[in-house]
Every structure is written in C-alpha cells, then in structure tokens.
Amino acid sequence: MQELSVRHLLGIKDITANDIQLIFETADNFKDVLNRPIKKVPSLRDITIANVFFENSTRTRLSFELAEKRLSADVINFSSSGSSVKKGETLLDTVNNILAMKVDMIVMRHSSPGAPHFLSRHIDANIVNAGDGTHEHPTQALLDSFSIREKLGDVAGKKVVIIGDILHSRVALSNIFALQKLGAEVMVCGPVTLLPKYIKELGVKVELDVRKALEWCDVANVLRIQLERQQMKYFPSLREYTLYYGIDKKMLDSLDKEIVLMHPGPINRGVELSSDAADSHHSIILNQVENGVAIRMAVLYLLASKQ
Ligand code: CP
C-alpha cells in the first residue's frame, strides 16, 4: 500500500505532490462509496477520533464528523465554548485529557497559527489541522484542488485566481501551496491593503483589477472579508469593497468564456459575491462541500495507517 510522507496533516507546505495525488486517488474511491446506497465502510473500526474545535465552524466540523462516521470510526466532539477552557485549562492539558480517554486521532481548529504544530511536538496521536488562525487550512485546499480536477480534468496548467482578503486567509495560503505543487498558475487579487507584503515571494501573480483577473483565469476562488480577524480598517466600507471587488453574474457572463466560480464558505452574499453569481451555473460551491467529505475520509484513512 502507498503511504503518505507525513504522520500528521499540519499544512500543505509540509506534504509532497505525490501525497496530494495519493489523497486524490483515495478520495476518488471514497467518493464512489458515498454515491452508493450504503455509504459506509469499516476502514476505521476501532479507531477513535476527537474533533477539537476552538473556533466556529459549520462545513469543516460537520464534514470531518461525517467522514469519520462513514469510515466507522468512534467520534467525540469538543467545542471550547462551554468547556473547561473557560476555567483556564491550557490547550495541551485539554488535549492530553481527551487522549487519556484512549483517543487515536485529533482533528483541531484553533485561532492561533501554529497551534497544531505545537501539539505535534508534545503528543503521539495523529493530528489533522482543520484551520489554524490565518495560517493554513489544508483539507480545504485539498478539496478545492480536487474539485478543480473533477470539473476541468486536471489542475496542472490551469490559471487560478484567489480573490479577496488574502491577508487574513488560511484558505489562500494552503491553496497557493496546493495549486503550485499540482502545476497550476496562481494569481491573487484584492485591495493592496489586503495582500500580504511577502506575497510575490510565493511566486504568484498579483492583480489589483478584478475584471482583469477574471479575464486571465480559468477558475476564480473568491474569499470572504474576515472582519473578525481585522484589527484596523483595511478599506473604507463594505459598500466600497463590493463596488470594486464584488462579483455578480452579469460580470461573469460578460467574460464570454467558461469560468469556474469557487468559494470556501461561509459566503457573505451581496459583499464578495452576489446571490445570482453564487447560485449560477458557473458556481461549483456545493460540489466543493460534497467533495470535502471524500477528501477528509481519504486523509483520515491514510493517516490512520501511519499510527
Ligand atoms: N470553509 C470553512 O472552513 O468553513 P467553516 O468555517 O464553516 O468550517
């Protein structure tokens, strides 16, 4: 059996193109399973997984939980709100107490960049990063590239623009690493205040004009403005952001070419995307969500064999 080169999935930066291809091939098989009347396999029977979420989530938390249940794992869910974290318990104490209950794998979302990397130096269980602050969101990038591959046949050679709040986005960084490892050309587009100063060092193109970016690309991955992470004003108002960077269906239709529209969710309808764009034939947003379950099944299955 082929194996991943890592025993934790902390970020796309740490894995190889071969790892990504192995995850995709494994996810292809699990996607077949998910389309059967009985959507469950016994692959992770006797494995216990804790989903440990210190930050809000809808898609990632539910998708991991469903992936674990489809693999027949035992699952426990921890949310920091309502927990003893509120009484001052540390991250490491919290996780060590969960592991004392004979848990084998930890799926963790945390607001601090590097939190899962810190844990990986102190515990033996496999760790999957479900988003660490503004740093990485590896399973989101995997499901995004998997969805491009499904829609366009391959990721290599495709032109992908990531539009919006690049500065505060873990989805952007993980997508840049994944797309480049798979041979895509990557552009970022947004107001200059929402582009990190180091961005060109990552080997991406930079475009400030959203119309030009859309004309260049095969795929547009549109991101939310992350107001909850912004400590200062990066643009005058949401209304002005929408005026210059908002995308609607009329704009997409006027490009006179096929374009694939993506968004990791949650969408702020009427800000970065109009409803008629988000729900148009250009959009594969719900396909991304569907593919997330197969991708997370593949990641958990492959990591479990590295115990
Ligand atoms: N895409 C994503 O991470 O969504 P959630 O925050 O709802 O998990």
mmCIF file with all atom_site columns, N, CA and C in Angstrom, residues 75-137:
data_model
loop_
_atom_site.group_PDB
_atom_site.id
_atom_site.type_symbol
_atom_site.label_atom_id
_atom_site.label_alt_id
_atom_site.label_comp_id
_atom_site.label_asym_id
_atom_site.label_entity_id
_atom_site.label_seq_id
_atom_site.pdbx_PDB_ins_code
_atom_site.Cartn_x
_atom_site.Cartn_y
_atom_site.Cartn_z
_atom_site.occupancy
_atom_site.B_iso_or_equiv
_atom_site.pdbx_formal_charge
_atom_site.auth_seq_id
_atom_site.auth_comp_id
_atom_site.auth_asym_id
_atom_site.auth_atom_id
_atom_site.pdbx_PDB_model_num
ATOM 1   N N  . VAL A 1 75  ? -16.455 8.617  17.363 1.00 0.00 ? 75  VAL A N  1
ATOM 2   C CA . VAL A 1 75  ? -16.236 10.065 17.258 1.00 0.00 ? 75  VAL A CA 1
ATOM 3   C C  . VAL A 1 75  ? -16.658 10.770 18.538 1.00 0.00 ? 75  VAL A C  1
ATOM 4   N N  . ILE A 1 76  ? -15.805 11.680 19.024 1.00 0.00 ? 76  ILE A N  1
ATOM 5   C CA . ILE A 1 76  ? -16.255 12.600 20.077 1.00 0.00 ? 76  ILE A CA 1
ATOM 6   C C  . ILE A 1 76  ? -15.981 14.026 19.599 1.00 0.00 ? 76  ILE A C  1
ATOM 7   N N  . ASN A 1 77  ? -16.845 14.928 20.022 1.00 0.00 ? 77  ASN A N  1
ATOM 8   C CA . ASN A 1 77  ? -16.743 16.332 19.580 1.00 0.00 ? 77  ASN A CA 1
ATOM 9   C C  . ASN A 1 77  ? -16.534 17.229 20.787 1.00 0.00 ? 77  ASN A C  1
ATOM 10  N N  . PHE A 1 78  ? -15.524 18.093 20.665 1.00 0.00 ? 78  PHE A N  1
ATOM 11  C CA . PHE A 1 78  ? -15.227 19.062 21.729 1.00 0.00 ? 78  PHE A CA 1
ATOM 12  C C  . PHE A 1 78  ? -15.312 20.460 21.133 1.00 0.00 ? 78  PHE A C  1
ATOM 13  N N  . SER A 1 79  ? -16.034 21.333 21.828 1.00 0.00 ? 79  SER A N  1
ATOM 14  C CA . SER A 1 79  ? -16.084 22.738 21.418 1.00 0.00 ? 79  SER A CA 1
ATOM 15  C C  . SER A 1 79  ? -15.642 23.573 22.611 1.00 0.00 ? 79  SER A C  1
ATOM 16  N N  . SER A 1 80  ? -14.730 24.529 22.379 1.00 0.00 ? 80  SER A N  1
ATOM 17  C CA . SER A 1 80  ? -14.177 25.264 23.530 1.00 0.00 ? 80  SER A CA 1
ATOM 18  C C  . SER A 1 80  ? -15.254 26.051 24.267 1.00 0.00 ? 80  SER A C  1
ATOM 19  N N  . SER A 1 81  ? -16.296 26.508 23.536 1.00 0.00 ? 81  SER A N  1
ATOM 20  C CA . SER A 1 81  ? -17.351 27.230 24.249 1.00 0.00 ? 81  SER A CA 1
ATOM 21  C C  . SER A 1 81  ? -18.111 26.212 25.102 1.00 0.00 ? 81  SER A C  1
ATOM 22  N N  . GLY A 1 82  ? -18.291 26.525 26.353 1.00 0.00 ? 82  GLY A N  1
ATOM 23  C CA . GLY A 1 82  ? -18.963 25.596 27.269 1.00 0.00 ? 82  GLY A CA 1
ATOM 24  C C  . GLY A 1 82  ? -18.024 24.561 27.874 1.00 0.00 ? 82  GLY A C  1
ATOM 25  N N  . SER A 1 83  ? -16.708 24.669 27.597 1.00 0.00 ? 83  SER A N  1
ATOM 26  C CA . SER A 1 83  ? -15.743 23.683 28.112 1.00 0.00 ? 83  SER A CA 1
ATOM 27  C C  . SER A 1 83  ? -14.951 24.271 29.282 1.00 0.00 ? 83  SER A C  1
ATOM 28  N N  . SER A 1 84  ? -14.047 23.438 29.847 1.00 0.00 ? 84  SER A N  1
ATOM 29  C CA . SER A 1 84  ? -13.201 23.910 30.955 1.00 0.00 ? 84  SER A CA 1
ATOM 30  C C  . SER A 1 84  ? -12.066 24.825 30.496 1.00 0.00 ? 84  SER A C  1
ATOM 31  N N  . VAL A 1 85  ? -11.960 25.064 29.163 1.00 0.00 ? 85  VAL A N  1
ATOM 32  C CA . VAL A 1 85  ? -11.043 26.107 28.671 1.00 0.00 ? 85  VAL A CA 1
ATOM 33  C C  . VAL A 1 85  ? -11.446 27.439 29.306 1.00 0.00 ? 85  VAL A C  1
ATOM 34  N N  . LYS A 1 86  ? -12.766 27.613 29.483 1.00 0.00 ? 86  LYS A N  1
ATOM 35  C CA . LYS A 1 86  ? -13.279 28.857 30.074 1.00 0.00 ? 86  LYS A CA 1
ATOM 36  C C  . LYS A 1 86  ? -12.847 28.998 31.537 1.00 0.00 ? 86  LYS A C  1
ATOM 37  N N  . LYS A 1 87  ? -12.396 27.878 32.167 1.00 0.00 ? 87  LYS A N  1
ATOM 38  C CA . LYS A 1 87  ? -11.912 27.936 33.559 1.00 0.00 ? 87  LYS A CA 1
ATOM 39  C C  . LYS A 1 87  ? -10.397 28.069 33.605 1.00 0.00 ? 87  LYS A C  1
ATOM 40  N N  . GLY A 1 88  ? -9.759  28.202 32.432 1.00 0.00 ? 88  GLY A N  1
ATOM 41  C CA . GLY A 1 88  ? -8.315  28.442 32.398 1.00 0.00 ? 88  GLY A CA 1
ATOM 42  C C  . GLY A 1 88  ? -7.478  27.241 32.000 1.00 0.00 ? 88  GLY A C  1
ATOM 43  N N  . GLU A 1 89  ? -8.089  26.128 31.591 1.00 0.00 ? 89  GLU A N  1
ATOM 44  C CA . GLU A 1 89  ? -7.303  24.948 31.209 1.00 0.00 ? 89  GLU A CA 1
ATOM 45  C C  . GLU A 1 89  ? -6.528  25.231 29.916 1.00 0.00 ? 89  GLU A C  1
ATOM 46  N N  . THR A 1 90  ? -5.273  24.760 29.862 1.00 0.00 ? 90  THR A N  1
ATOM 47  C CA . THR A 1 90  ? -4.445  25.046 28.683 1.00 0.00 ? 90  THR A CA 1
ATOM 48  C C  . THR A 1 90  ? -4.831  24.115 27.532 1.00 0.00 ? 90  THR A C  1
ATOM 49  N N  . LEU A 1 91  ? -4.338  24.485 26.325 1.00 0.00 ? 91  LEU A N  1
ATOM 50  C CA . LEU A 1 91  ? -4.558  23.647 25.134 1.00 0.00 ? 91  LEU A CA 1
ATOM 51  C C  . LEU A 1 91  ? -3.988  22.253 25.356 1.00 0.00 ? 91  LEU A C  1
ATOM 52  N N  . LEU A 1 92  ? -2.737  22.191 25.849 1.00 0.00 ? 92  LEU A N  1
ATOM 53  C CA . LEU A 1 92  ? -2.081  20.890 25.999 1.00 0.00 ? 92  LEU A CA 1
ATOM 54  C C  . LEU A 1 92  ? -2.775  20.035 27.054 1.00 0.00 ? 92  LEU A C  1
ATOM 55  N N  . ASP A 1 93  ? -3.177  20.651 28.172 1.00 0.00 ? 93  ASP A N  1
ATOM 56  C CA . ASP A 1 93  ? -3.909  19.886 29.191 1.00 0.00 ? 93  ASP A CA 1
ATOM 57  C C  . ASP A 1 93  ? -5.240  19.382 28.628 1.00 0.00 ? 93  ASP A C  1
ATOM 58  N N  . THR A 1 94  ? -5.930  20.240 27.899 1.00 0.00 ? 94  THR A N  1
ATOM 59  C CA . THR A 1 94  ? -7.224  19.841 27.309 1.00 0.00 ? 94  THR A CA 1
ATOM 60  C C  . THR A 1 94  ? -7.033  18.627 26.420 1.00 0.00 ? 94  THR A C  1
ATOM 61  N N  . VAL A 1 95  ? -6.047  18.694 25.507 1.00 0.00 ? 95  VAL A N  1
ATOM 62  C CA . VAL A 1 95  ? -5.848  17.603 24.548 1.00 0.00 ? 95  VAL A CA 1
ATOM 63  C C  . VAL A 1 95  ? -5.336  16.347 25.261 1.00 0.00 ? 95  VAL A C  1
ATOM 64  N N  . ASN A 1 96  ? -4.437  16.496 26.242 1.00 0.00 ? 96  ASN A N  1
ATOM 65  C CA . ASN A 1 96  ? -3.936  15.317 26.960 1.00 0.00 ? 96  ASN A CA 1
ATOM 66  C C  . ASN A 1 96  ? -5.058  14.616 27.730 1.00 0.00 ? 96  ASN A C  1
ATOM 67  N N  . ASN A 1 97  ? -6.015  15.398 28.255 1.00 0.00 ? 97  ASN A N  1
ATOM 68  C CA . ASN A 1 97  ? -7.159  14.781 28.944 1.00 0.00 ? 97  ASN A CA 1
ATOM 69  C C  . ASN A 1 97  ? -8.053  14.026 27.965 1.00 0.00 ? 97  ASN A C  1
ATOM 70  N N  . ILE A 1 98  ? -8.223  14.590 26.766 1.00 0.00 ? 98  ILE A N  1
ATOM 71  C CA . ILE A 1 98  ? -9.016  13.893 25.729 1.00 0.00 ? 98  ILE A CA 1
ATOM 72  C C  . ILE A 1 98  ? -8.294  12.604 25.336 1.00 0.00 ? 98  ILE A C  1
ATOM 73  N N  . LEU A 1 99  ? -6.957  12.665 25.171 1.00 0.00 ? 99  LEU A N  1
ATOM 74  C CA . LEU A 1 99  ? -6.194  11.478 24.757 1.00 0.00 ? 99  LEU A CA 1
ATOM 75  C C  . LEU A 1 99  ? -6.188  10.397 25.838 1.00 0.00 ? 99  LEU A C  1
ATOM 76  N N  . ALA A 1 100 ? -6.294  10.824 27.115 1.00 0.00 ? 100 ALA A N  1
ATOM 77  C CA . ALA A 1 100 ? -6.323  9.846  28.213 1.00 0.00 ? 100 ALA A CA 1
ATOM 78  C C  . ALA A 1 100 ? -7.546  8.933  28.109 1.00 0.00 ? 100 ALA A C  1
ATOM 79  N N  . MET A 1 101 ? -8.550  9.372  27.361 1.00 0.00 ? 101 MET A N  1
ATOM 80  C CA . MET A 1 101 ? -9.755  8.539  27.168 1.00 0.00 ? 101 MET A CA 1
ATOM 81  C C  . MET A 1 101 ? -9.570  7.590  25.992 1.00 0.00 ? 101 MET A C  1
ATOM 82  N N  . LYS A 1 102 ? -8.314  7.315  25.623 1.00 0.00 ? 102 LYS A N  1
ATOM 83  C CA . LYS A 1 102 ? -7.964  6.356  24.553 1.00 0.00 ? 102 LYS A CA 1
ATOM 84  C C  . LYS A 1 102 ? -8.427  6.832  23.173 1.00 0.00 ? 102 LYS A C  1
ATOM 85  N N  . VAL A 1 103 ? -8.122  8.078  22.881 1.00 0.00 ? 103 VAL A N  1
ATOM 86  C CA . VAL A 1 103 ? -8.409  8.654  21.558 1.00 0.00 ? 103 VAL A CA 1
ATOM 87  C C  . VAL A 1 103 ? -7.163  8.493  20.687 1.00 0.00 ? 103 VAL A C  1
ATOM 88  N N  . ASP A 1 104 ? -7.359  8.148  19.400 1.00 0.00 ? 104 ASP A N  1
ATOM 89  C CA . ASP A 1 104 ? -6.234  7.857  18.496 1.00 0.00 ? 104 ASP A CA 1
ATOM 90  C C  . ASP A 1 104 ? -5.834  9.037  17.615 1.00 0.00 ? 104 ASP A C  1
ATOM 91  N N  . MET A 1 105 ? -6.817  9.866  17.239 1.00 0.00 ? 105 MET A N  1
ATOM 92  C CA . MET A 1 105 ? -6.508  10.977 16.316 1.00 0.00 ? 105 MET A CA 1
ATOM 93  C C  . MET A 1 105 ? -7.221  12.244 16.777 1.00 0.00 ? 105 MET A C  1
ATOM 94  N N  . ILE A 1 106 ? -6.564  13.370 16.509 1.00 0.00 ? 106 ILE A N  1
ATOM 95  C CA . ILE A 1 106 ? -7.131  14.678 16.872 1.00 0.00 ? 106 ILE A CA 1
ATOM 96  C C  . ILE A 1 106 ? -7.304  15.500 15.593 1.00 0.00 ? 106 ILE A C  1
ATOM 97  N N  . VAL A 1 107 ? -8.515  15.985 15.371 1.00 0.00 ? 107 VAL A N  1
ATOM 98  C CA . VAL A 1 107 ? -8.777  16.972 14.313 1.00 0.00 ? 107 VAL A CA 1
ATOM 99  C C  . VAL A 1 107 ? -8.982  18.289 15.034 1.00 0.00 ? 107 VAL A C  1
ATOM 100 N N  . MET A 1 108 ? -8.149  19.288 14.758 1.00 0.00 ? 108 MET A N  1
ATOM 101 C CA . MET A 1 108 ? -8.222  20.509 15.567 1.00 0.00 ? 108 MET A CA 1
ATOM 102 C C  . MET A 1 108 ? -8.321  21.784 14.736 1.00 0.00 ? 108 MET A C  1
ATOM 103 N N  . ARG A 1 109 ? -9.241  22.648 15.130 1.00 0.00 ? 109 ARG A N  1
ATOM 104 C CA . ARG A 1 109 ? -9.287  24.036 14.626 1.00 0.00 ? 109 ARG A CA 1
ATOM 105 C C  . ARG A 1 109 ? -8.954  24.949 15.788 1.00 0.00 ? 109 ARG A C  1
ATOM 106 N N  . HIS A 1 110 ? -8.049  25.911 15.540 1.00 0.00 ? 110 HIS A N  1
ATOM 107 C CA . HIS A 1 110 ? -7.632  26.824 16.606 1.00 0.00 ? 110 HIS A CA 1
ATOM 108 C C  . HIS A 1 110 ? -7.357  28.194 15.994 1.00 0.00 ? 110 HIS A C  1
ATOM 109 N N  . SER A 1 111 ? -7.577  29.239 16.771 1.00 0.00 ? 111 SER A N  1
ATOM 110 C CA . SER A 1 111 ? -7.378  30.597 16.244 1.00 0.00 ? 111 SER A CA 1
ATOM 111 C C  . SER A 1 111 ? -5.897  30.993 16.185 1.00 0.00 ? 111 SER A C  1
ATOM 112 N N  . SER A 1 112 ? -5.020  30.236 16.859 1.00 0.00 ? 112 SER A N  1
ATOM 113 C CA . SER A 1 112 ? -3.591  30.609 16.872 1.00 0.00 ? 112 SER A CA 1
ATOM 114 C C  . SER A 1 112 ? -2.826  29.881 15.774 1.00 0.00 ? 112 SER A C  1
ATOM 115 N N  . PRO A 1 113 ? -2.175  30.636 14.870 1.00 0.00 ? 113 PRO A N  1
ATOM 116 C CA . PRO A 1 113 ? -1.333  29.985 13.861 1.00 0.00 ? 113 PRO A CA 1
ATOM 117 C C  . PRO A 1 113 ? -0.267  29.137 14.554 1.00 0.00 ? 113 PRO A C  1
ATOM 118 N N  . GLY A 1 114 ? -0.082  27.896 14.085 1.00 0.00 ? 114 GLY A N  1
ATOM 119 C CA . GLY A 1 114 ? 0.954   27.031 14.660 1.00 0.00 ? 114 GLY A CA 1
ATOM 120 C C  . GLY A 1 114 ? 0.471   26.170 15.816 1.00 0.00 ? 114 GLY A C  1
ATOM 121 N N  . ALA A 1 115 ? -0.782  26.319 16.255 1.00 0.00 ? 115 ALA A N  1
ATOM 122 C CA . ALA A 1 115 ? -1.262  25.518 17.399 1.00 0.00 ? 115 ALA A CA 1
ATOM 123 C C  . ALA A 1 115 ? -1.152  24.008 17.129 1.00 0.00 ? 115 ALA A C  1
ATOM 124 N N  . PRO A 1 116 ? -1.544  23.509 15.945 1.00 0.00 ? 116 PRO A N  1
ATOM 125 C CA . PRO A 1 116 ? -1.406  22.058 15.714 1.00 0.00 ? 116 PRO A CA 1
ATOM 126 C C  . PRO A 1 116 ? 0.053   21.621 15.612 1.00 0.00 ? 116 PRO A C  1
ATOM 127 N N  . HIS A 1 117 ? 0.934   22.515 15.138 1.00 0.00 ? 117 HIS A N  1
ATOM 128 C CA . HIS A 1 117 ? 2.371   22.194 15.052 1.00 0.00 ? 117 HIS A CA 1
ATOM 129 C C  . HIS A 1 117 ? 2.936   22.048 16.465 1.00 0.00 ? 117 HIS A C  1
ATOM 130 N N  . PHE A 1 118 ? 2.509   22.953 17.358 1.00 0.00 ? 118 PHE A N  1
ATOM 131 C CA . PHE A 1 118 ? 2.915   22.874 18.767 1.00 0.00 ? 118 PHE A CA 1
ATOM 132 C C  . PHE A 1 118 ? 2.471   21.531 19.366 1.00 0.00 ? 118 PHE A C  1
ATOM 133 N N  . LEU A 1 119 ? 1.204   21.173 19.129 1.00 0.00 ? 119 LEU A N  1
ATOM 134 C CA . LEU A 1 119 ? 0.691   19.908 19.681 1.00 0.00 ? 119 LEU A CA 1
ATOM 135 C C  . LEU A 1 119 ? 1.485   18.716 19.178 1.00 0.00 ? 119 LEU A C  1
ATOM 136 N N  . SER A 1 120 ? 1.839   18.763 17.875 1.00 0.00 ? 120 SER A N  1
ATOM 137 C CA . SER A 1 120 ? 2.522   17.602 17.267 1.00 0.00 ? 120 SER A CA 1
ATOM 138 C C  . SER A 1 120 ? 3.873   17.338 17.937 1.00 0.00 ? 120 SER A C  1
ATOM 139 N N  . ARG A 1 121 ? 4.431   18.352 18.619 1.00 0.00 ? 121 ARG A N  1
ATOM 140 C CA . ARG A 1 121 ? 5.719   18.169 19.307 1.00 0.00 ? 121 ARG A CA 1
ATOM 141 C C  . ARG A 1 121 ? 5.520   17.591 20.712 1.00 0.00 ? 121 ARG A C  1
ATOM 142 N N  . HIS A 1 122 ? 4.270   17.492 21.161 1.00 0.00 ? 122 HIS A N  1
ATOM 143 C CA . HIS A 1 122 ? 4.019   17.085 22.547 1.00 0.00 ? 122 HIS A CA 1
ATOM 144 C C  . HIS A 1 122 ? 3.134   15.857 22.697 1.00 0.00 ? 122 HIS A C  1
ATOM 145 N N  . ILE A 1 123 ? 2.473   15.420 21.619 1.00 0.00 ? 123 ILE A N  1
ATOM 146 C CA . ILE A 1 123 ? 1.592   14.244 21.755 1.00 0.00 ? 123 ILE A CA 1
ATOM 147 C C  . ILE A 1 123 ? 1.919   13.229 20.664 1.00 0.00 ? 123 ILE A C  1
ATOM 148 N N  . ASP A 1 124 ? 1.481   11.986 20.881 1.00 0.00 ? 124 ASP A N  1
ATOM 149 C CA . ASP A 1 124 ? 1.769   10.912 19.918 1.00 0.00 ? 124 ASP A CA 1
ATOM 150 C C  . ASP A 1 124 ? 0.670   10.722 18.882 1.00 0.00 ? 124 ASP A C  1
ATOM 151 N N  . ALA A 1 125 ? -0.566  11.097 19.208 1.00 0.00 ? 125 ALA A N  1
ATOM 152 C CA . ALA A 1 125 ? -1.687  10.845 18.293 1.00 0.00 ? 125 ALA A CA 1
ATOM 153 C C  . ALA A 1 125 ? -1.504  11.611 16.983 1.00 0.00 ? 125 ALA A C  1
ATOM 154 N N  . ASN A 1 126 ? -2.103  11.075 15.898 1.00 0.00 ? 126 ASN A N  1
ATOM 155 C CA . ASN A 1 126 ? -2.082  11.814 14.617 1.00 0.00 ? 126 ASN A CA 1
ATOM 156 C C  . ASN A 1 126 ? -2.922  13.080 14.753 1.00 0.00 ? 126 ASN A C  1
ATOM 157 N N  . ILE A 1 127 ? -2.451  14.148 14.120 1.00 0.00 ? 127 ILE A N  1
ATOM 158 C CA . ILE A 1 127 ? -3.173  15.429 14.191 1.00 0.00 ? 127 ILE A CA 1
ATOM 159 C C  . ILE A 1 127 ? -3.527  15.878 12.776 1.00 0.00 ? 127 ILE A C  1
ATOM 160 N N  . VAL A 1 128 ? -4.758  16.335 12.617 1.00 0.00 ? 128 VAL A N  1
ATOM 161 C CA . VAL A 1 128 ? -5.165  16.966 11.358 1.00 0.00 ? 128 VAL A CA 1
ATOM 162 C C  . VAL A 1 128 ? -5.525  18.417 11.679 1.00 0.00 ? 128 VAL A C  1
ATOM 163 N N  . ASN A 1 129 ? -4.875  19.325 10.966 1.00 0.00 ? 129 ASN A N  1
ATOM 164 C CA . ASN A 1 129 ? -5.162  20.750 11.138 1.00 0.00 ? 129 ASN A CA 1
ATOM 165 C C  . ASN A 1 129 ? -6.443  21.093 10.382 1.00 0.00 ? 129 ASN A C  1
ATOM 166 N N  . ALA A 1 130 ? -7.468  21.513 11.113 1.00 0.00 ? 130 ALA A N  1
ATOM 167 C CA . ALA A 1 130 ? -8.741  21.900 10.485 1.00 0.00 ? 130 ALA A CA 1
ATOM 168 C C  . ALA A 1 130 ? -8.841  23.421 10.366 1.00 0.00 ? 130 ALA A C  1
ATOM 169 N N  . GLY A 1 131 ? -7.663  24.095 10.366 1.00 0.00 ? 131 GLY A N  1
ATOM 170 C CA . GLY A 1 131 ? -7.608  25.553 10.258 1.00 0.00 ? 131 GLY A CA 1
ATOM 171 C C  . GLY A 1 131 ? -6.945  26.133 11.480 1.00 0.00 ? 131 GLY A C  1
ATOM 172 N N  . ASP A 1 132 ? -5.753  26.770 11.288 1.00 0.00 ? 132 ASP A N  1
ATOM 173 C CA . ASP A 1 132 ? -5.070  27.407 12.428 1.00 0.00 ? 132 ASP A CA 1
ATOM 174 C C  . ASP A 1 132 ? -4.898  28.898 12.134 1.00 0.00 ? 132 ASP A C  1
ATOM 175 N N  . GLY A 1 133 ? -5.814  29.670 12.700 1.00 0.00 ? 133 GLY A N  1
ATOM 176 C CA . GLY A 1 133 ? -5.764  31.125 12.550 1.00 0.00 ? 133 GLY A CA 1
ATOM 177 C C  . GLY A 1 133 ? -5.677  31.538 11.097 1.00 0.00 ? 133 GLY A C  1
ATOM 178 N N  . THR A 1 134 ? -4.741  32.458 10.812 1.00 0.00 ? 134 THR A N  1
ATOM 179 C CA . THR A 1 134 ? -4.577  32.955 9.437  1.00 0.00 ? 134 THR A CA 1
ATOM 180 C C  . THR A 1 134 ? -3.537  32.138 8.668  1.00 0.00 ? 134 THR A C  1
ATOM 181 N N  . HIS A 1 135 ? -3.158  30.958 9.191  1.00 0.00 ? 135 HIS A N  1
ATOM 182 C CA . HIS A 1 135 ? -2.026  30.216 8.643  1.00 0.00 ? 135 HIS A CA 1
ATOM 183 C C  . HIS A 1 135 ? -2.421  29.247 7.535  1.00 0.00 ? 135 HIS A C  1
ATOM 184 N N  . GLU A 1 136 ? -2.911  28.048 7.891  1.00 0.00 ? 136 GLU A N  1
ATOM 185 C CA . GLU A 1 136 ? -3.237  27.033 6.878  1.00 0.00 ? 136 GLU A CA 1
ATOM 186 C C  . GLU A 1 136 ? -4.586  26.365 7.155  1.00 0.00 ? 136 GLU A C  1
ATOM 187 N N  . HIS A 1 137 ? -5.193  25.868 6.092  1.00 0.00 ? 137 HIS A N  1
ATOM 188 C CA . HIS A 1 137 ? -6.434  25.087 6.173  1.00 0.00 ? 137 HIS A CA 1
ATOM 189 C C  . HIS A 1 137 ? -6.289  23.988 5.122  1.00 0.00 ? 137 HIS A C  1
#
